[in-house]
Amino acid sequence: MTMRWCALGRNADGRITAFTLDASGNSGDPISMERSELADFVRGIEEEHAPRWVWSDTTRWVPQLLANGVRITRCHDLRLSHAILLRSELVPNRGELAAAAAWDVGPEEPDPEPKATALFELESTRATAVPGDIEETLAEFARQRAALAASPRQLSLLIAAESAGAVMAAEMRAAGLPWDTVEHDRILREALGPRPPAGARTAIMAGLADEIGMALGQPGVSVDSPPKLLRALRDAGLEVQSTSQWELADIAHPVIAPLLHYKKLARLLTANGWNWIDEWVRDGRYHPVYVPGGVVTGRWASSGGGALQLPRMLRPVLRADPGWTLVSADVAQLEPRVLAAMSGDRAMAAAGAGTDLYAGLVSSGVVATRQEAKIAVLGAMYGSTTGDSGRLVPRLRRSFPAAMRLVDQAAAAGERGGVVSTWLGRSSPAPSDEWLEQQALASQPGATPRDEREARRVARDFGRFTRNFVVQGTAAEWALSWLANLRLRLDELPAAWAGQDPRAAPIAQASGPAFERRPHLAFFLHDEVIVHTPIELADQVAAAVTAAAASAGTLLFGDGPVDFPLDVRISERAEKG
DNA sequence: AAGTGTGGCGCG
DNA sequence: AAAGCGCGCCACACTT
């Protein structure tokens, strides 16, 4: 039998059952095992058959496999797939999925760090976790296969990409991002001065706070409390509505400079200061918790440590192990390129034919400066109507009618309370009952002008959401495809080192047994990826990153005119160890 | 004391 | 410039 899928589930008695299926869905005999046998079982099946593993929830299976040094190539994550298929307007037969309500749950809370133990802890502590037993796993898989069989092909791509994302998120969490705490401490000291006692300001911040109090004529004013600070500013004669930095920046007053400086330092200290290092960096690795599917558009969310908000000033802190280096890549203007590809807008594709789409808009005469191009494009995708951005959008409408029609139609659908879908078929959530009720009330005879105004306002809000949903969501699909393709290419690379004694290959011990001799994904942020790799393979990794981007473009959009150029950098800070 | 809401700011 | 999309996290202020 050709093994195409291998489903795993647990039994009531705590043992694990594996069910293998061929392409027709015929199953082999069930295989029952103790939890302690699972890692070896998966390793053996993976090497011989490389099936698509089918399981309830990747976060409950992969971390323990990785802790035992076992990686898998492909999976079908039933929880994430259920969420997509249940809501997708492209799935015609959603009734059975809707009836399986036990599968419609959000992501689990982050577990404590999985231990490298032979015993698997597959029980969830959460009451609302998805079912993990083998019968329910097989039943849900059958429902999803039926749904996919009745749906357009691209949904199968989306399910595969989402599932690959789940594996990659677990792998990146386990491997961690190589983090130089000495450099981090140096940056903190340079900006903030020596580490203060717990809960206290640094001396530099205290000095700035004194300056602020002096400048306002209110010694001891509370800088950390926006309401109090706002009152103090207004008492000092500054006509501000908030204490936001963008409102303060342009005011000429002695308090502004120390205040903005203080805000910068306070942010650094509380968000990414010494306490953050203590909490999140272990053994030279930052282990962020990625949450695939955590954003409605399909982007990943994160939980713990603010992985998606690492400030630029801390980028020098990312440092490869001795003998290793970091290959970083980001896509130039991913979202407008995705919009050009989705809409088939040939003029917009042509503007992006270089490496800089914004520069392309300038040279084709649509706008005068690169800055204007950026503002105009973002305004078009976000639904801006006022300011410079809103003023520039009509020019785009003339130059790129197909692209603008696509986002305008998505916005119109949202304003009507409708649902829109991404290129691969992820659908937006319907508006809330409250929203619908508000729209209904505003069209009743007794509605006040205020009712109508408010209803129109929230309608436009929802239209901006659906407008952006199709672009942001499709960009997330492109990025997932890119990453998944890259991962497969990276797994082919160690062969390139053949002829060398594998025992001589550099070891990244801190990344754990599954990653210590191979290039691996280390970080992902919407349109940006970082690979941690032995130096010898860095050029090949860079080539793989580029090739993967081309593959993603072809996978989603065929051989269309839109390309997705990358900025690829190999870290210079790594030293041969 | 613990939970919820808000302002502010970091990222794409 | 600070309006227009999506997030997470912190400190403070207010509620229970």
mmCIF file with all atom_site columns, C-alpha atoms in Angstrom, chain A residues 168-246:
data_model
loop_
_atom_site.group_PDB
_atom_site.id
_atom_site.type_symbol
_atom_site.label_atom_id
_atom_site.label_alt_id
_atom_site.label_comp_id
_atom_site.label_asym_id
_atom_site.label_entity_id
_atom_site.label_seq_id
_atom_site.pdbx_PDB_ins_code
_atom_site.Cartn_x
_atom_site.Cartn_y
_atom_site.Cartn_z
_atom_site.occupancy
_atom_site.B_iso_or_equiv
_atom_site.pdbx_formal_charge
_atom_site.auth_seq_id
_atom_site.auth_comp_id
_atom_site.auth_asym_id
_atom_site.auth_atom_id
_atom_site.pdbx_PDB_model_num
ATOM 1  C CA . MET A 1 168 ? 7.228  25.844 11.062 1.00 0.00 ? 168 MET A CA 1
ATOM 2  C CA . ALA A 1 169 ? 5.891  27.846 13.999 1.00 0.00 ? 169 ALA A CA 1
ATOM 3  C CA . ALA A 1 170 ? 6.527  24.930 16.338 1.00 0.00 ? 170 ALA A CA 1
ATOM 4  C CA . GLU A 1 171 ? 9.990  24.417 14.886 1.00 0.00 ? 171 GLU A CA 1
ATOM 5  C CA . MET A 1 172 ? 10.947 28.077 15.153 1.00 0.00 ? 172 MET A CA 1
ATOM 6  C CA . ARG A 1 173 ? 9.703  28.229 18.709 1.00 0.00 ? 173 ARG A CA 1
ATOM 7  C CA . ALA A 1 174 ? 11.748 25.181 19.611 1.00 0.00 ? 174 ALA A CA 1
ATOM 8  C CA . ALA A 1 175 ? 14.887 26.264 17.788 1.00 0.00 ? 175 ALA A CA 1
ATOM 9  C CA . GLY A 1 176 ? 14.704 29.867 18.930 1.00 0.00 ? 176 GLY A CA 1
ATOM 10 C CA . LEU A 1 177 ? 16.399 32.941 17.606 1.00 0.00 ? 177 LEU A CA 1
ATOM 11 C CA . PRO A 1 178 ? 20.129 33.198 18.408 1.00 0.00 ? 178 PRO A CA 1
ATOM 12 C CA . TRP A 1 179 ? 20.342 36.120 20.814 1.00 0.00 ? 179 TRP A CA 1
ATOM 13 C CA . ASP A 1 180 ? 23.421 37.914 22.044 1.00 0.00 ? 180 ASP A CA 1
ATOM 14 C CA . THR A 1 181 ? 22.529 38.974 25.565 1.00 0.00 ? 181 THR A CA 1
ATOM 15 C CA . VAL A 1 182 ? 25.897 40.680 26.061 1.00 0.00 ? 182 VAL A CA 1
ATOM 16 C CA . GLU A 1 183 ? 25.222 42.940 23.081 1.00 0.00 ? 183 GLU A CA 1
ATOM 17 C CA . HIS A 1 184 ? 21.659 43.475 24.289 1.00 0.00 ? 184 HIS A CA 1
ATOM 18 C CA . ASP A 1 185 ? 22.946 44.522 27.712 1.00 0.00 ? 185 ASP A CA 1
ATOM 19 C CA . ARG A 1 186 ? 25.467 46.850 26.051 1.00 0.00 ? 186 ARG A CA 1
ATOM 20 C CA . ILE A 1 187 ? 22.710 48.560 24.035 1.00 0.00 ? 187 ILE A CA 1
ATOM 21 C CA . LEU A 1 188 ? 20.561 48.923 27.146 1.00 0.00 ? 188 LEU A CA 1
ATOM 22 C CA . ARG A 1 189 ? 23.415 50.418 29.157 1.00 0.00 ? 189 ARG A CA 1
ATOM 23 C CA . GLU A 1 190 ? 24.310 52.788 26.365 1.00 0.00 ? 190 GLU A CA 1
ATOM 24 C CA . ALA A 1 191 ? 20.759 54.140 26.178 1.00 0.00 ? 191 ALA A CA 1
ATOM 25 C CA . LEU A 1 192 ? 19.582 53.763 29.748 1.00 0.00 ? 192 LEU A CA 1
ATOM 26 C CA . GLY A 1 193 ? 22.611 53.588 32.015 1.00 0.00 ? 193 GLY A CA 1
ATOM 27 C CA . PRO A 1 194 ? 23.169 50.806 34.533 1.00 0.00 ? 194 PRO A CA 1
ATOM 28 C CA . ARG A 1 195 ? 20.339 48.409 35.321 1.00 0.00 ? 195 ARG A CA 1
ATOM 29 C CA . PRO A 1 196 ? 18.112 49.884 38.045 1.00 0.00 ? 196 PRO A CA 1
ATOM 30 C CA . PRO A 1 197 ? 16.601 47.975 40.965 1.00 0.00 ? 197 PRO A CA 1
ATOM 31 C CA . ALA A 1 198 ? 13.383 46.110 40.185 1.00 0.00 ? 198 ALA A CA 1
ATOM 32 C CA . GLY A 1 199 ? 10.530 48.479 39.350 1.00 0.00 ? 199 GLY A CA 1
ATOM 33 C CA . ALA A 1 200 ? 12.709 51.587 39.434 1.00 0.00 ? 200 ALA A CA 1
ATOM 34 C CA . ARG A 1 201 ? 13.731 54.037 36.735 1.00 0.00 ? 201 ARG A CA 1
ATOM 35 C CA . THR A 1 202 ? 17.291 54.209 35.578 1.00 0.00 ? 202 THR A CA 1
ATOM 36 C CA . ALA A 1 203 ? 19.352 57.191 36.684 1.00 0.00 ? 203 ALA A CA 1
ATOM 37 C CA . ILE A 1 204 ? 19.171 58.673 33.187 1.00 0.00 ? 204 ILE A CA 1
ATOM 38 C CA . MET A 1 205 ? 15.383 58.421 33.198 1.00 0.00 ? 205 MET A CA 1
ATOM 39 C CA . ALA A 1 206 ? 15.206 60.000 36.646 1.00 0.00 ? 206 ALA A CA 1
ATOM 40 C CA . GLY A 1 207 ? 17.319 62.900 35.376 1.00 0.00 ? 207 GLY A CA 1
ATOM 41 C CA . LEU A 1 208 ? 15.003 63.379 32.412 1.00 0.00 ? 208 LEU A CA 1
ATOM 42 C CA . ALA A 1 209 ? 11.967 63.247 34.699 1.00 0.00 ? 209 ALA A CA 1
ATOM 43 C CA . ASP A 1 210 ? 13.490 66.049 36.765 1.00 0.00 ? 210 ASP A CA 1
ATOM 44 C CA . GLU A 1 211 ? 14.099 68.101 33.625 1.00 0.00 ? 211 GLU A CA 1
ATOM 45 C CA . ILE A 1 212 ? 10.487 67.577 32.575 1.00 0.00 ? 212 ILE A CA 1
ATOM 46 C CA . GLY A 1 213 ? 9.213  68.688 35.977 1.00 0.00 ? 213 GLY A CA 1
ATOM 47 C CA . MET A 1 214 ? 11.395 71.807 35.858 1.00 0.00 ? 214 MET A CA 1
ATOM 48 C CA . ALA A 1 215 ? 10.326 72.714 32.329 1.00 0.00 ? 215 ALA A CA 1
ATOM 49 C CA . LEU A 1 216 ? 6.662  72.412 33.290 1.00 0.00 ? 216 LEU A CA 1
ATOM 50 C CA . GLY A 1 217 ? 7.105  74.215 36.580 1.00 0.00 ? 217 GLY A CA 1
ATOM 51 C CA . GLN A 1 218 ? 5.766  71.109 38.316 1.00 0.00 ? 218 GLN A CA 1
ATOM 52 C CA . PRO A 1 219 ? 8.576  69.233 40.043 1.00 0.00 ? 219 PRO A CA 1
ATOM 53 C CA . GLY A 1 220 ? 7.715  65.573 40.577 1.00 0.00 ? 220 GLY A CA 1
ATOM 54 C CA . VAL A 1 221 ? 5.034  65.486 37.877 1.00 0.00 ? 221 VAL A CA 1
ATOM 55 C CA . SER A 1 222 ? 4.009  61.936 36.992 1.00 0.00 ? 222 SER A CA 1
ATOM 56 C CA . VAL A 1 223 ? 5.505  61.286 33.568 1.00 0.00 ? 223 VAL A CA 1
ATOM 57 C CA . ASP A 1 224 ? 4.233  57.713 33.369 1.00 0.00 ? 224 ASP A CA 1
ATOM 58 C CA . SER A 1 225 ? 0.561  58.593 33.760 1.00 0.00 ? 225 SER A CA 1
ATOM 59 C CA . PRO A 1 226 ? -0.914 59.996 30.544 1.00 0.00 ? 226 PRO A CA 1
ATOM 60 C CA . PRO A 1 227 ? -3.882 61.732 32.258 1.00 0.00 ? 227 PRO A CA 1
ATOM 61 C CA . LYS A 1 228 ? -1.675 63.466 34.827 1.00 0.00 ? 228 LYS A CA 1
ATOM 62 C CA . LEU A 1 229 ? 0.956  64.347 32.262 1.00 0.00 ? 229 LEU A CA 1
ATOM 63 C CA . LEU A 1 230 ? -1.697 65.759 29.942 1.00 0.00 ? 230 LEU A CA 1
ATOM 64 C CA . ARG A 1 231 ? -3.042 68.006 32.713 1.00 0.00 ? 231 ARG A CA 1
ATOM 65 C CA . ALA A 1 232 ? 0.473  69.173 33.525 1.00 0.00 ? 232 ALA A CA 1
ATOM 66 C CA . LEU A 1 233 ? 1.176  69.983 29.866 1.00 0.00 ? 233 LEU A CA 1
ATOM 67 C CA . ARG A 1 234 ? -2.056 71.938 29.560 1.00 0.00 ? 234 ARG A CA 1
ATOM 68 C CA . ASP A 1 235 ? -1.407 73.762 32.844 1.00 0.00 ? 235 ASP A CA 1
ATOM 69 C CA . ALA A 1 236 ? 1.921  74.812 31.341 1.00 0.00 ? 236 ALA A CA 1
ATOM 70 C CA . GLY A 1 237 ? 0.099  76.323 28.380 1.00 0.00 ? 237 GLY A CA 1
ATOM 71 C CA . LEU A 1 238 ? 0.582  73.627 25.765 1.00 0.00 ? 238 LEU A CA 1
ATOM 72 C CA . GLU A 1 239 ? -2.590 73.146 23.752 1.00 0.00 ? 239 GLU A CA 1
ATOM 73 C CA . VAL A 1 240 ? -2.404 69.401 23.222 1.00 0.00 ? 240 VAL A CA 1
ATOM 74 C CA . GLN A 1 241 ? -5.185 66.829 23.136 1.00 0.00 ? 241 GLN A CA 1
ATOM 75 C CA . SER A 1 242 ? -3.015 63.887 24.032 1.00 0.00 ? 242 SER A CA 1
ATOM 76 C CA . THR A 1 243 ? 0.492  63.028 25.112 1.00 0.00 ? 243 THR A CA 1
ATOM 77 C CA . SER A 1 244 ? 1.264  61.117 21.920 1.00 0.00 ? 244 SER A CA 1
ATOM 78 C CA . GLN A 1 245 ? 4.714  61.691 20.505 1.00 0.00 ? 245 GLN A CA 1
ATOM 79 C CA . TRP A 1 246 ? 3.445  62.703 17.059 1.00 0.00 ? 246 TRP A CA 1
#
